[in-house]
Amino acid sequence: MDVLLTEKQRLWRKRVAEFARQYVFPEIEAMEQGVFPKTLLAEMGRQGFLGIPIPDKYHGLGADFTTYIMAIHELSKVSATIGVIVSVHTSVVTMPILAFGTTEQKESYVPKLASGQKLGAFCLTEPKAGSDASSIQLKAERTDDHYVLNGTKIFITSGGEAEVYLVFAVTDPTSAKKNISAFIVEKGTPGFTIGKDEKKMGLHGSKTVTLHFDGVRIPKKQLLGAEGDGFRIAMSSLNAGRIGIAAQSLGIAEAALAEAVTYLKQHPAGLETTIRLGDLGTKLEAAKLLVYQAASYKEANRPVTKKASMAKLFASKTAVDISTEVIHLLGLAGYTKQYRAERYFRDAKICEIYEGTSEIQRLVICKQLI
Ligand code: CAA
């Protein structure tokens, strides 16, 4: 993998790995018990890890996109929970505000997000709009210099803990093609409440909640981009988001494989069992190539939709395949809490679902090919 990283990026990787060992590793048990890693995120903010690809002018680290993706990969080897929190906060909240925001929006939100003073959440999914994102129903009605938001969002990562919410809403339900717009909504705005906190199979330290919007009055200046730009903003943000989730998948897969290697060194198995590692290692390298290729395309501002979906499709399947196979390789031990294999197995599955299921990634790739 080193051949794909510059000397500077390799130094960053060392720093992120050291941070993960020193700060993230000790928090794993608490996160597994469902504790949201607030203190850890504050430390990450202080050290710049919540604004890696954001220019230093906006209090970010000013690193390139590949360094950011490498950081998610590295952090997710230790904790996939931290991987998803960082990815959602950065790729689909801070980066779109930086890309589409007015000067005032950028100045008032990006420095606080990039330095970790505020955490971000991306609010697209609704009870009747998951994969078909354009059928969202949350309404934003224009009244003078405000919009009034009514509706519900579900499965929102970091919901309740975040202070800045990027909310997608319908501004013109009469339009043939629904007119979707994006809004920056702050926690604490009257009428905006936090609902059900999902109990999940994995990623126990991250929050996944329902959000209710009941007559939430948002000043017009909180509209991100122009009215009707929301779908485009959501989709282009998800391109970067999907590379982040692909990197998270890579971290889980690599950690699972490393656990199998360590176990088999200590508990030698027959040749037939051991050589299965050959296939797993090869799949992992193929996934890495796709993820870092997608990152380099994004960094070079080249069309990235197809590459991002391919990276997410393949890396998430790789994480599921490797973490499943590793449980088998460890035998009954792999099914116990004594080893991390079972956590990797539980954390991997969601990578095939959120930020667009594998079926959606195939559809996106297919549309791009045709
Ligand atoms: N990048 C840039 N533009 C894109 C795009 C992309 N990835 N996907 C679509 N677009 C653009 C198209 O080019 C098209 O533009 P024009 O109108 O100018 O031609 C426009 O958007 C409409 O595209 P489609 O006709 O393809 O739209 P569609 O309605 O048929 O379906 C879809 C698009 C790909 C299925 C889309 O609905 C989709 O991605 N669905 C999945 C939603 C998703 O990923 N949700 C995850 C929510 S976040 C989350 O998981 C939680 C979390 O916090 C982790």
XYZ file of C-alpha atoms and ligand atoms in Angstrom:
424
model
C 0.000 0.000 0.000
C 2.917 2.284 0.764
C 3.538 2.847 -2.942
C 0.220 4.712 -3.105
C 1.122 7.110 -0.297
C 3.619 9.949 -0.409
C 6.278 10.303 2.276
C 4.169 13.031 3.919
C 1.064 10.824 3.892
C 3.051 7.963 5.432
C 4.113 10.281 8.265
C 0.475 11.218 8.794
C -0.434 7.541 8.879
C 2.116 6.991 11.649
C 0.675 9.877 13.623
C -2.922 8.671 13.223
C -1.960 5.104 14.180
C -0.200 6.401 17.311
C -3.244 8.504 18.192
C -5.529 5.486 17.722
C -3.352 3.355 20.006
C -3.028 6.030 22.681
C -6.513 7.568 22.705
C -9.019 5.386 20.813
C -7.999 1.930 21.996
C -8.651 2.639 25.731
C -12.224 3.773 24.903
C -13.299 0.645 23.014
C -14.875 -1.110 25.986
C -16.954 1.936 26.969
C -18.088 2.417 23.356
C -19.082 -1.263 23.210
C -21.260 -0.568 26.257
C -23.024 2.171 24.271
C -21.140 5.208 25.591
C -20.856 7.978 22.993
C -17.132 8.975 22.861
C -17.547 12.679 23.699
C -14.226 13.190 25.491
C -12.335 11.301 22.807
C -13.956 13.413 20.065
C -12.984 16.594 21.933
C -9.360 15.364 21.954
C -9.618 14.470 18.260
C -10.865 17.991 17.595
C -7.930 19.492 19.523
C -5.482 17.416 17.479
C -7.131 18.338 14.166
C -8.665 14.957 13.319
C -12.155 16.377 12.850
C -11.044 18.684 10.054
C -8.299 16.791 8.215
C -9.080 17.911 4.618
C -10.298 21.382 5.658
C -7.999 24.380 4.913
C -6.180 25.826 7.940
C -7.918 29.135 7.199
C -11.041 27.366 8.522
C -9.177 25.732 11.452
C -8.680 22.413 9.658
C -5.433 20.473 9.226
C -5.197 21.463 5.566
C -4.216 17.949 4.491
C -5.218 16.346 1.189
C -8.259 14.095 0.699
C -6.135 10.925 0.504
C -4.625 11.700 3.919
C -8.151 12.087 5.288
C -9.260 8.736 3.793
C -6.101 7.081 5.099
C -6.964 8.450 8.570
C -10.458 6.889 8.473
C -8.878 3.611 7.324
C -6.332 3.746 10.155
C -8.810 4.807 12.881
C -11.303 2.125 11.796
C -8.717 -0.613 12.318
C -9.083 0.219 16.002
C -12.702 1.458 16.104
C -15.236 1.430 13.290
C -17.441 3.593 15.534
C -14.877 6.392 15.394
C -14.488 5.783 11.648
C -18.144 6.473 10.894
C -18.442 9.461 13.231
C -15.416 11.135 11.587
C -16.571 10.257 8.071
C -20.127 11.577 8.456
C -18.985 14.725 10.293
C -16.339 15.561 7.684
C -17.481 14.199 4.302
C -21.195 14.916 4.388
C -21.460 17.923 6.728
C -18.279 20.039 6.919
C -17.176 19.510 3.299
C -20.574 20.390 1.745
C -20.850 23.546 3.875
C -17.372 24.491 2.668
C -18.223 23.631 -0.948
C -21.719 25.155 -1.210
C -21.930 27.627 1.677
C -22.039 31.410 1.570
C -19.071 33.260 3.063
C -21.135 33.827 6.199
C -22.115 30.137 6.476
C -18.520 29.020 5.953
C -17.191 31.455 8.516
C -19.777 30.665 11.145
C -19.818 26.841 10.846
C -16.683 25.408 9.239
C -14.092 26.519 11.873
C -16.252 25.164 14.700
C -16.840 21.875 12.873
C -13.230 21.458 11.762
C -11.876 22.092 15.253
C -14.409 19.745 16.838
C -16.195 22.428 18.868
C -19.343 21.267 17.071
C -20.204 17.877 15.641
C -22.194 17.442 12.407
C -25.018 15.122 11.291
C -26.372 14.470 7.776
C -30.159 14.139 7.608
C -31.523 12.600 4.416
C -33.239 9.279 5.230
C -36.945 9.236 6.143
C -39.470 6.524 7.011
C -40.662 6.484 3.369
C -37.397 7.471 1.675
C -34.313 5.318 2.162
C -32.750 4.150 -1.091
C -35.036 6.391 -3.144
C -33.668 9.613 -1.725
C -35.627 11.872 -4.101
C -38.943 10.814 -2.515
C -38.311 12.562 0.826
C -41.375 14.255 2.330
C -40.037 16.574 5.040
C -41.465 19.946 4.005
C -39.835 23.352 4.153
C -42.436 26.078 3.547
C -41.254 29.582 2.802
C -42.722 32.375 4.975
C -41.169 35.836 4.510
C -37.530 35.469 5.506
C -37.925 32.036 7.088
C -38.635 28.415 6.140
C -40.823 26.262 8.372
C -39.770 22.608 8.549
C -42.203 19.774 9.287
C -41.438 16.060 9.100
C -39.253 13.243 10.363
C -35.772 11.902 9.629
C -34.623 8.443 10.701
C -31.350 6.548 11.235
C -29.330 9.730 11.671
C -25.715 9.103 12.668
C -24.594 11.258 15.638
C -28.150 12.609 15.999
C -28.709 14.133 19.422
C -24.948 14.490 20.003
C -24.366 16.721 16.972
C -24.893 20.493 17.105
C -25.045 21.130 13.331
C -27.546 19.241 11.143
C -27.563 19.282 7.355
C -31.254 18.664 6.638
C -32.757 17.905 3.221
C -36.347 19.042 2.682
C -38.903 19.523 -0.096
C -39.369 23.206 -0.912
C -41.783 22.788 -3.817
C -44.027 19.702 -3.621
C -45.919 20.809 -6.741
C -42.881 20.639 -8.963
C -42.862 17.619 -11.311
C -39.389 16.719 -10.169
C -39.439 17.337 -6.430
C -37.647 20.463 -5.496
C -35.292 19.468 -2.690
C -33.249 22.017 -0.737
C -30.586 21.729 1.959
C -30.723 23.577 5.299
C -28.293 24.044 8.149
C -30.251 23.485 11.357
C -28.804 24.020 14.816
C -29.492 21.804 17.800
C -31.863 23.521 20.197
C -33.954 25.269 17.526
C -37.544 25.276 18.868
C -39.625 22.406 17.446
C -36.554 20.299 16.622
C -36.495 17.247 18.916
C -34.562 14.013 19.205
C -36.607 10.792 19.082
C -35.874 7.070 19.143
C -32.287 5.996 19.825
C -31.764 2.752 17.870
C -30.238 -0.306 19.534
C -27.890 -1.693 16.926
C -26.065 -4.923 16.098
C -22.706 -3.111 15.966
C -21.115 0.345 16.148
C -22.423 0.564 19.705
C -20.626 3.819 20.527
C -22.252 5.737 17.667
C -25.752 7.191 17.883
C -28.423 6.391 15.299
C -31.592 8.329 16.034
C -34.903 9.658 14.767
C -35.307 13.447 14.463
C -38.633 15.285 14.602
C -39.222 18.674 12.983
C -42.426 20.243 14.188
C -42.867 23.780 12.858
C -39.115 24.469 13.017
C -38.501 28.074 11.867
C -35.197 28.422 10.026
C -33.931 31.801 8.795
C -33.526 31.942 5.013
C -29.799 32.510 5.452
C -29.562 28.864 6.652
C -30.430 27.569 3.167
C -27.318 25.840 1.756
C -26.877 26.522 -1.957
C -29.882 27.711 -3.937
C -33.454 26.530 -3.446
C -33.754 23.254 -5.387
C -30.025 22.445 -5.183
C -30.517 19.965 -2.335
C -30.531 16.691 -4.282
C -27.359 17.613 -6.125
C -25.707 18.649 -2.826
C -26.779 15.381 -1.169
C -25.531 13.215 -4.023
C -22.190 14.942 -4.484
C -21.617 14.876 -0.704
C -22.375 11.160 -0.698
C -19.630 10.584 -3.270
C -17.075 11.674 -0.669
C -19.083 9.960 2.080
C -18.998 6.639 0.243
C -15.195 6.760 -0.062
C -15.113 7.367 3.711
C -17.331 4.338 4.387
C -15.187 2.305 1.989
C -12.127 3.308 4.073
C -13.990 2.357 7.248
C -14.716 -1.065 5.672
C -11.049 -1.414 4.805
C -10.058 -0.736 8.413
C -12.452 -3.406 9.716
C -11.296 -5.953 7.111
C -7.614 -5.323 7.773
C -8.006 -5.585 11.539
C -9.999 -8.820 11.204
C -7.374 -10.362 8.933
C -4.575 -9.311 11.319
C -6.422 -11.026 14.165
C -6.647 -14.261 12.151
C -2.944 -14.140 11.313
C -1.991 -13.653 14.980
C -4.325 -16.448 16.057
C -3.060 -18.916 13.470
C 0.544 -18.190 14.443
C -0.305 -19.093 18.028
C -2.629 -21.973 17.134
C -1.185 -23.555 13.989
C -3.848 -25.115 11.777
C -3.648 -27.489 8.823
C -2.505 -26.247 5.415
C -6.046 -26.275 4.031
C -7.183 -23.815 6.710
C -4.094 -21.637 6.603
C -4.083 -21.102 2.849
C -7.549 -19.534 3.060
C -5.653 -16.483 4.275
C -4.271 -16.202 0.740
C -7.658 -15.326 -0.722
C -8.511 -12.955 2.115
C -5.227 -11.072 1.832
C -5.685 -10.729 -1.930
C -9.237 -9.395 -1.582
C -8.029 -6.884 0.991
C -5.330 -5.546 -1.354
C -7.850 -5.245 -4.223
C -10.188 -3.279 -1.948
C -7.318 -0.976 -0.906
C -6.499 -0.224 -4.528
C -10.122 0.744 -5.253
C -10.437 2.909 -2.126
C -7.177 4.811 -2.660
C -7.907 5.170 -6.372
C -11.299 6.752 -5.553
C -9.599 9.058 -3.031
C -7.035 10.165 -5.612
C -9.799 10.909 -8.140
C -11.657 13.015 -5.573
C -8.449 14.804 -4.649
C -7.732 15.585 -8.308
C -11.330 16.861 -8.816
C -11.929 14.187 -11.434
C -15.385 12.579 -11.862
C -15.635 10.307 -8.855
C -19.206 8.939 -8.705
C -18.397 5.569 -10.304
C -15.072 5.120 -8.489
C -16.639 5.984 -5.120
C -19.488 3.503 -5.584
C -17.112 0.770 -6.782
C -14.856 1.352 -3.776
C -17.784 1.199 -1.334
C -19.390 -1.820 -3.013
C -16.187 -3.870 -3.040
C -14.645 -2.744 0.262
C -17.865 -3.277 2.254
C -18.278 -6.784 0.800
C -14.632 -7.449 1.592
C -15.170 -6.387 5.218
C -18.197 -8.685 5.527
C -16.445 -11.623 3.786
C -13.206 -11.315 5.747
C -14.821 -10.767 9.142
C -17.159 -13.746 8.553
C -14.329 -16.000 7.398
C -12.131 -14.978 10.339
C -14.778 -16.216 12.788
C -14.581 -19.601 11.033
C -10.781 -19.569 11.080
C -10.769 -18.986 14.840
C -13.435 -21.642 15.378
C -15.464 -21.397 18.571
C -12.924 -18.900 19.941
C -13.973 -16.520 17.183
C -17.531 -16.572 18.463
C -16.471 -15.517 21.969
C -15.875 -12.029 23.337
C -12.287 -13.059 24.139
C -11.367 -12.075 20.581
C -12.255 -9.005 18.542
C -13.409 -11.075 15.564
C -17.051 -10.969 16.673
C -16.971 -7.129 16.932
C -15.481 -6.819 13.449
C -18.215 -9.170 12.163
C -20.977 -7.049 13.804
C -19.474 -3.734 12.688
C -18.872 -4.807 9.073
C -22.464 -5.479 7.991
C -23.691 -1.881 8.167
C -21.037 -0.836 5.625
C -23.095 -2.661 2.970
C -26.180 -0.682 3.986
C -25.619 2.950 4.984
C -24.709 5.771 2.587
C -26.384 3.718 -0.139
C -26.890 -0.070 -0.052
C -24.810 -2.350 -2.265
C -27.789 -2.539 -4.653
C -27.748 1.280 -4.945
C -23.984 1.250 -5.562
C -24.516 -1.296 -8.367
C -27.268 0.921 -9.821
C -25.018 4.006 -9.682
C -22.124 2.107 -11.322
C -24.465 0.693 -13.961
C -25.867 4.178 -14.807
C -22.313 5.508 -15.083
C -21.198 2.629 -17.335
C -24.180 3.011 -19.642
N -23.028 12.334 -7.672
C -23.402 13.446 -8.339
N -24.614 13.587 -8.920
C -25.478 12.550 -8.836
C -25.162 11.366 -8.162
C -23.877 11.282 -7.566
N -23.497 10.194 -6.884
N -26.233 10.533 -8.213
C -27.185 11.172 -8.923
N -26.727 12.392 -9.270
C -27.432 13.410 -10.071
C -27.671 12.872 -11.492
O -26.561 13.134 -12.326
C -28.912 13.629 -11.892
O -28.543 14.933 -12.303
P -29.340 15.641 -13.539
O -30.776 15.730 -13.089
O -28.638 16.956 -13.678
O -29.162 14.707 -14.699
C -29.686 13.764 -10.592
O -28.715 13.619 -9.547
C -30.746 12.696 -10.471
O -30.111 11.460 -10.610
P -30.905 10.123 -10.876
O -31.881 10.329 -11.989
O -29.935 9.000 -11.001
O -31.716 10.033 -9.486
P -32.649 8.879 -8.993
O -33.696 9.518 -8.182
O -33.007 7.943 -10.097
O -31.732 7.947 -8.019
C -30.049 7.278 -6.508
C -30.546 8.274 -7.541
C -28.642 6.948 -6.929
C -30.818 5.972 -6.384
C -30.123 8.059 -5.182
O -31.465 8.203 -4.778
C -29.297 7.452 -4.078
O -28.082 7.615 -4.055
N -29.936 6.762 -3.124
C -29.274 6.287 -1.922
C -29.417 7.297 -0.848
C -28.361 7.157 0.195
O -27.213 6.865 -0.080
N -28.743 7.411 1.417
C -27.850 7.366 2.521
C -28.232 8.379 3.534
S -26.973 8.812 4.673
C -26.797 7.490 5.693
O -26.723 6.407 5.266
C -26.752 7.641 7.160
C -25.495 8.060 7.748
O -25.504 9.036 8.443
C -24.253 7.253 7.600
